[in-house]
Short mmCIF file of N, CA and C in Angstrom, two decimals:
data_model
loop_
_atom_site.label_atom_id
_atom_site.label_comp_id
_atom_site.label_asym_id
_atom_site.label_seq_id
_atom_site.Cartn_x
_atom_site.Cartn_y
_atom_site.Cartn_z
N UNK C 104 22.78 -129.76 73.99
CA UNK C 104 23.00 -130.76 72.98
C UNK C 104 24.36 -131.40 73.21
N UNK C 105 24.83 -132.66 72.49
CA UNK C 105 25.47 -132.94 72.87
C UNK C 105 27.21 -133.02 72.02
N UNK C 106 27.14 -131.64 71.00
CA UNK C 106 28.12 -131.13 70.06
C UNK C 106 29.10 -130.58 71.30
N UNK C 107 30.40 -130.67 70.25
CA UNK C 107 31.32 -130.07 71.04
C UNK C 107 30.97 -128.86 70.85
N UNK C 108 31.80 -128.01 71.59
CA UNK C 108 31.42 -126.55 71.01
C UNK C 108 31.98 -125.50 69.88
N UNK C 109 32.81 -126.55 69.77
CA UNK C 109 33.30 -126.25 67.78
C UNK C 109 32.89 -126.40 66.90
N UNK C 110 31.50 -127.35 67.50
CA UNK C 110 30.57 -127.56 65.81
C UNK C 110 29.58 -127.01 65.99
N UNK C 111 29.11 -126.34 67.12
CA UNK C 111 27.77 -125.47 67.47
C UNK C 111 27.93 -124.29 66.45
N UNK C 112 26.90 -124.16 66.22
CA UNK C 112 26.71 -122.55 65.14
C UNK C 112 25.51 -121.83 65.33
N UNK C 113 25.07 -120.65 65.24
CA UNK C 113 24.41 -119.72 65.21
C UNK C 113 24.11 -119.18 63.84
N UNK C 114 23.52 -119.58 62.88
CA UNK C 114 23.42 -119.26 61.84
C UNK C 114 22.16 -118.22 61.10
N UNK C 115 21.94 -117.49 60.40
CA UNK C 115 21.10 -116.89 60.15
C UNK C 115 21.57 -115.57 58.91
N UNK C 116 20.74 -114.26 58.96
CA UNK C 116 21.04 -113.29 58.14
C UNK C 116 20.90 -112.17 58.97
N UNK C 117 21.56 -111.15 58.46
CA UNK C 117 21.86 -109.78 58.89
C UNK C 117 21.49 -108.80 58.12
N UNK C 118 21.17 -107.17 58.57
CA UNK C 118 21.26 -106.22 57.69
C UNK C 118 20.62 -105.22 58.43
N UNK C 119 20.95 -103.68 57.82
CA UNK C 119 20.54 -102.86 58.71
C UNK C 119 19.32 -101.95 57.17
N UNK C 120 18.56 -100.94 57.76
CA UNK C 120 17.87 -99.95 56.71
C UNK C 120 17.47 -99.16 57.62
N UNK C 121 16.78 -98.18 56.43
CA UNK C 121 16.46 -96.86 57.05
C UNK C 121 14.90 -96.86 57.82
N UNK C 122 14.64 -96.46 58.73
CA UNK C 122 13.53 -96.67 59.66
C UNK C 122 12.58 -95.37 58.80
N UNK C 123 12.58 -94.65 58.02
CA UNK C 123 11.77 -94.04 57.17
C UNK C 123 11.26 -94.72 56.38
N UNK C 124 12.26 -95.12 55.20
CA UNK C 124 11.59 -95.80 54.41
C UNK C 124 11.97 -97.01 53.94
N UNK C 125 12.35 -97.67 54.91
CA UNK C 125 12.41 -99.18 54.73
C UNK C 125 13.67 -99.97 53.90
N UNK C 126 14.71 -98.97 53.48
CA UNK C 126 15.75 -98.52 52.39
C UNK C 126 17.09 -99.04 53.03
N UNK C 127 17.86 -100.16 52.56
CA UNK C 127 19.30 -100.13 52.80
C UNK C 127 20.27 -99.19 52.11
N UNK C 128 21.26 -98.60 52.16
CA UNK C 128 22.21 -97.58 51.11
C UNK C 128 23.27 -98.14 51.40
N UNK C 129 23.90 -98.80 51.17
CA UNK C 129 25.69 -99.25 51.38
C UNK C 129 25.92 -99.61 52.77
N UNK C 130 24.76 -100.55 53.37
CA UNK C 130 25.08 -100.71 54.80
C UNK C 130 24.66 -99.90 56.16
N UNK C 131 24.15 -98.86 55.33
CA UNK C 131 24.24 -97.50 55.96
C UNK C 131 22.46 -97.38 56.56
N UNK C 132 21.90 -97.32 57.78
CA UNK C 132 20.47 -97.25 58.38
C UNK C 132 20.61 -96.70 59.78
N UNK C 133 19.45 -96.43 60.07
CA UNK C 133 19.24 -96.35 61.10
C UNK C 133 18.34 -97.45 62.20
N UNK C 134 18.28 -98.45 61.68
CA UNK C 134 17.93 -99.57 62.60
C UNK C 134 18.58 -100.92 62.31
N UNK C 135 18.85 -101.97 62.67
CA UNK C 135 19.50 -102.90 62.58
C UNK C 135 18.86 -104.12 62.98
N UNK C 136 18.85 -105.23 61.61
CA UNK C 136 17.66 -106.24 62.29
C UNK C 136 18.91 -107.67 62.05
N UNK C 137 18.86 -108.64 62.98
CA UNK C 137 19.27 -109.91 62.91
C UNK C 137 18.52 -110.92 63.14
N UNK C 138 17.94 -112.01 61.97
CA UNK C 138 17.24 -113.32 62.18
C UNK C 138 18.53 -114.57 62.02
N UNK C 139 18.04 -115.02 63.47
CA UNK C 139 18.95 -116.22 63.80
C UNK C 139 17.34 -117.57 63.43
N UNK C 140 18.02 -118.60 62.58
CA UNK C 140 17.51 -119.27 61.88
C UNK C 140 17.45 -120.38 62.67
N UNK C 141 16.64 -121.06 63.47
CA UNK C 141 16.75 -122.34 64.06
C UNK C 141 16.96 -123.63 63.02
N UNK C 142 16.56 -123.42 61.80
CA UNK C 142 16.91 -124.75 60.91
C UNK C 142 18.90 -124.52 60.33
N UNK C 143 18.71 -123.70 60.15
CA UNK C 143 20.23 -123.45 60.07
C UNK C 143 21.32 -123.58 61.24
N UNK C 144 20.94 -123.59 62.45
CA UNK C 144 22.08 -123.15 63.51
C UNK C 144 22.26 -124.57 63.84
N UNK C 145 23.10 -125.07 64.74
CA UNK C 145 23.46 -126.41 64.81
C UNK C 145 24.26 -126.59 66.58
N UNK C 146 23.45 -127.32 67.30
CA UNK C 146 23.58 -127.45 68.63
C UNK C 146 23.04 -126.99 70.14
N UNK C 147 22.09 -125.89 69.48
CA UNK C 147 21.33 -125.02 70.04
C UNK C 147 19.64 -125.62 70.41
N UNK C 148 19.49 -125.38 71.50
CA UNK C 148 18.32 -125.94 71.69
C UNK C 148 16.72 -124.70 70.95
N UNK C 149 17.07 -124.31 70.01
CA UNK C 149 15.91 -123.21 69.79
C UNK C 149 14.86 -124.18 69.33
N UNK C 150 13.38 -123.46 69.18
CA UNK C 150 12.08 -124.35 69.14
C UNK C 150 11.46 -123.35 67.83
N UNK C 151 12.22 -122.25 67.58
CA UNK C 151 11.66 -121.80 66.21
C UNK C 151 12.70 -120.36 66.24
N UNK C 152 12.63 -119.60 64.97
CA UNK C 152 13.63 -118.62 64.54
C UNK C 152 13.40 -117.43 65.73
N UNK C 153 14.61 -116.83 65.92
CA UNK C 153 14.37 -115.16 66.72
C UNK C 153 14.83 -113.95 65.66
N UNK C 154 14.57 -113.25 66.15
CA UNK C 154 14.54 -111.82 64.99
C UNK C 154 15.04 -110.80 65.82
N UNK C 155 16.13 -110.03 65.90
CA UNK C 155 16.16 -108.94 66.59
C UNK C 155 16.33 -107.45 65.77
N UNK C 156 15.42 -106.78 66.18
CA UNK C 156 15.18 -105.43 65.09
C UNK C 156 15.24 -104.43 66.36
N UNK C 157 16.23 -103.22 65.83
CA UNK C 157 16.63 -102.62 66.75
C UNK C 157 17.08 -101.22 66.27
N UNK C 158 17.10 -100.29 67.08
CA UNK C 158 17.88 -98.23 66.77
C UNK C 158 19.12 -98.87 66.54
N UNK C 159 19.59 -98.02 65.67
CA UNK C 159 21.15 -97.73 65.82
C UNK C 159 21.51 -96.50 66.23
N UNK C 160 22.50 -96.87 67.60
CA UNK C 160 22.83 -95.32 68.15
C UNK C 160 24.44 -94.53 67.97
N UNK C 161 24.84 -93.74 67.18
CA UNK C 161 25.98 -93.16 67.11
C UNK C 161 26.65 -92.76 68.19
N UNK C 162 28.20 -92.91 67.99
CA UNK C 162 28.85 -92.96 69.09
C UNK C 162 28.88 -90.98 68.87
N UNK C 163 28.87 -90.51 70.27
CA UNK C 163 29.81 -89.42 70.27
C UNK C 163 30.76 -88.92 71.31
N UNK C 164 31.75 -89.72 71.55
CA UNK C 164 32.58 -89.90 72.94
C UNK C 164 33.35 -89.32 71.96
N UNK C 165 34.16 -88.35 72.50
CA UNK C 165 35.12 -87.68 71.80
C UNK C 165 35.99 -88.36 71.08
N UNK C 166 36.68 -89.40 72.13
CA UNK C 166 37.24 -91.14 71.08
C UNK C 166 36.95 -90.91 69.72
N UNK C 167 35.80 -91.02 69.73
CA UNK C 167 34.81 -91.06 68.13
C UNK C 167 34.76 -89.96 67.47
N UNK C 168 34.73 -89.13 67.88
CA UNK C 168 35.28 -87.71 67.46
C UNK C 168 36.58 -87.79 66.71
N UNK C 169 37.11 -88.00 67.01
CA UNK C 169 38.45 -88.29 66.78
C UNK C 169 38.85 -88.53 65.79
N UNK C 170 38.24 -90.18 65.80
CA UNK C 170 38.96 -91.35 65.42
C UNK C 170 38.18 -90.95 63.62
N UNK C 171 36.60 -90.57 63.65
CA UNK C 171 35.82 -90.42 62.59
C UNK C 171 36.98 -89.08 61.82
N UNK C 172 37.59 -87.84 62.70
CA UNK C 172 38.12 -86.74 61.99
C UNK C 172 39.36 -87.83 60.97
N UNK C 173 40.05 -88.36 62.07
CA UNK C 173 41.36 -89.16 60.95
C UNK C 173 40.61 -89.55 60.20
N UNK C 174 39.89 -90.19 59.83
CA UNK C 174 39.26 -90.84 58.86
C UNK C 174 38.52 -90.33 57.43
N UNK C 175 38.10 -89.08 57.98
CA UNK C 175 37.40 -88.31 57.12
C UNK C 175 35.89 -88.67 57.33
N UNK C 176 35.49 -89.25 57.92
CA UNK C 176 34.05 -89.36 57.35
C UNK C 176 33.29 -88.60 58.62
N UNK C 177 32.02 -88.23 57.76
CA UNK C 177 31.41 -87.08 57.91
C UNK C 177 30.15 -87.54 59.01
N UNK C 178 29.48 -89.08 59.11
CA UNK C 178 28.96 -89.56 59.56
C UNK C 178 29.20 -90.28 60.90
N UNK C 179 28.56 -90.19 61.80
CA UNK C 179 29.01 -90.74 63.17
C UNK C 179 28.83 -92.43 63.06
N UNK C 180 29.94 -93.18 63.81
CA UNK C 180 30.16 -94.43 63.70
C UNK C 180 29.03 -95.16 64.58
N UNK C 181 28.46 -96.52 64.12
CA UNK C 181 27.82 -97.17 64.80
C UNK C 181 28.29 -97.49 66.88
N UNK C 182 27.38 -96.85 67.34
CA UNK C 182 28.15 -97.64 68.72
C UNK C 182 27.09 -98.32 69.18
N UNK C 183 25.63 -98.67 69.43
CA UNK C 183 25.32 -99.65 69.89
C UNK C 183 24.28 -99.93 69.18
N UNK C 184 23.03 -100.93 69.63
CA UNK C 184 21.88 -101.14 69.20
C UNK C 184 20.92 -101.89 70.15
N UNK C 185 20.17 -101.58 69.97
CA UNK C 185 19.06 -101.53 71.84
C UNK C 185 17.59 -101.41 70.43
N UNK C 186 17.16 -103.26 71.05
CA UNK C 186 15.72 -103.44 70.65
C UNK C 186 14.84 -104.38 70.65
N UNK C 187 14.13 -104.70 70.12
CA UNK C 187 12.90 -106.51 70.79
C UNK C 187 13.80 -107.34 70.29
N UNK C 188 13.52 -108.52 70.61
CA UNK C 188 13.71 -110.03 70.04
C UNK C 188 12.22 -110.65 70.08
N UNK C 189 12.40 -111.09 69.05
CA UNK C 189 10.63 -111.62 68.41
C UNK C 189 11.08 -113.43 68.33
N UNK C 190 10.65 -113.92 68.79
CA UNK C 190 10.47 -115.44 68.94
C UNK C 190 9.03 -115.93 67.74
N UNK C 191 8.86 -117.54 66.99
CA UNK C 191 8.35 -117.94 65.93
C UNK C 191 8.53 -118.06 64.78
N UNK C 192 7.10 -117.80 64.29
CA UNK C 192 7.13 -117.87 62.31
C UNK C 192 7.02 -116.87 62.52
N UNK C 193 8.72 -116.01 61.73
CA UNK C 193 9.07 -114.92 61.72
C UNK C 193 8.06 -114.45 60.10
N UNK C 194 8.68 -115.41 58.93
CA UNK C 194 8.04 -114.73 57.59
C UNK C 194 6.75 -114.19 57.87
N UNK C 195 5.74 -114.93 59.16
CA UNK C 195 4.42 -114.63 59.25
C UNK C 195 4.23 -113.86 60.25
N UNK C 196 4.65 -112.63 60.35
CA UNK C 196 4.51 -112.45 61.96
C UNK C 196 3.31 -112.28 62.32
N UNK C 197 2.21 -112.62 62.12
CA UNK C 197 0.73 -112.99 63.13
C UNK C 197 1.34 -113.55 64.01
N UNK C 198 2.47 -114.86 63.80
CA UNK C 198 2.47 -116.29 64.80
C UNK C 198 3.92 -115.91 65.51
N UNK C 199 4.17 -114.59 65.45
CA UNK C 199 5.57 -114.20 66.09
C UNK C 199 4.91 -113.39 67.33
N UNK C 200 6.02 -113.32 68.67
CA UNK C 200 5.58 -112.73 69.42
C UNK C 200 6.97 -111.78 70.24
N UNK C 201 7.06 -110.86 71.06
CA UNK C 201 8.24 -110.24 71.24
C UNK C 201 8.25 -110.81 72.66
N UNK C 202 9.65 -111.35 72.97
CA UNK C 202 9.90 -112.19 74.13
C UNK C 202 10.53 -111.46 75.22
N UNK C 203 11.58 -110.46 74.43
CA UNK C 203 12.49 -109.88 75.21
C UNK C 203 12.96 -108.61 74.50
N UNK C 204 14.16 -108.23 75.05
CA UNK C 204 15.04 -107.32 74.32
C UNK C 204 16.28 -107.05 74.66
N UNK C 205 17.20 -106.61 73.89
CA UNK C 205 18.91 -106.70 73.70
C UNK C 205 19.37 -105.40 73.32
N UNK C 206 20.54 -105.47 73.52
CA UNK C 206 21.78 -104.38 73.55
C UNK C 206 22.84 -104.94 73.12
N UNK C 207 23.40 -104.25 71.78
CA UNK C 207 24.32 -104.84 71.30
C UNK C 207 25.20 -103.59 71.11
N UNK C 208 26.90 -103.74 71.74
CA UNK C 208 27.42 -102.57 71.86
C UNK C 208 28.78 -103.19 71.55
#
């Protein structure tokens, strides 16, 4: 397109839940989904929305060990996420299809 690349955007929604039962708790899941919105984003050549739904995998590099003891918390920190990207009419997914897949670390 023909935006600079200061007005290009990627726009959409985020959020993670629990792969049991479908449940967000304070941010807190074990899978992680992102829909990037083609009517919302601006400069991007997309032809309809992508969806990426994915594991969340805890770090345990001693680093993280660590860094979680200073901290106090009892739960291991997010370190990556590895899963499809679904291309279409996401609300409908009959007309969605899985194109690819990503790693987000």
């Amino acid at each position: 397109s023909g935006l600079p690349d200061s007005r290009r955007r990627i726009a959409g929604n985020w959020g993670v839940y629990d792969d049991v039962d479908g449940a967000a708790r304070d941010g807190r899941g074990t899978r992680a989904w992102l829909w990037i919105r083609r009517r919302l984003s601006r400069g991007l050549n997309m032809h309809a929305d992508l969806r990426l739904d994915g594991a969340v995998a805890r770090a345990d590099s001693s680093l993280h060990l660590e860094l979680r003891q200073r901290a106090s918390e009892a739960e291991p920190v997010p370190a990556e996420v590895r899963g499809s990207v679904l291309f279409g009419d996401i609300p409908d997914m009959e007309y969605s299809a899985v194109v690819g897949s990503f790693h987000l670390f």
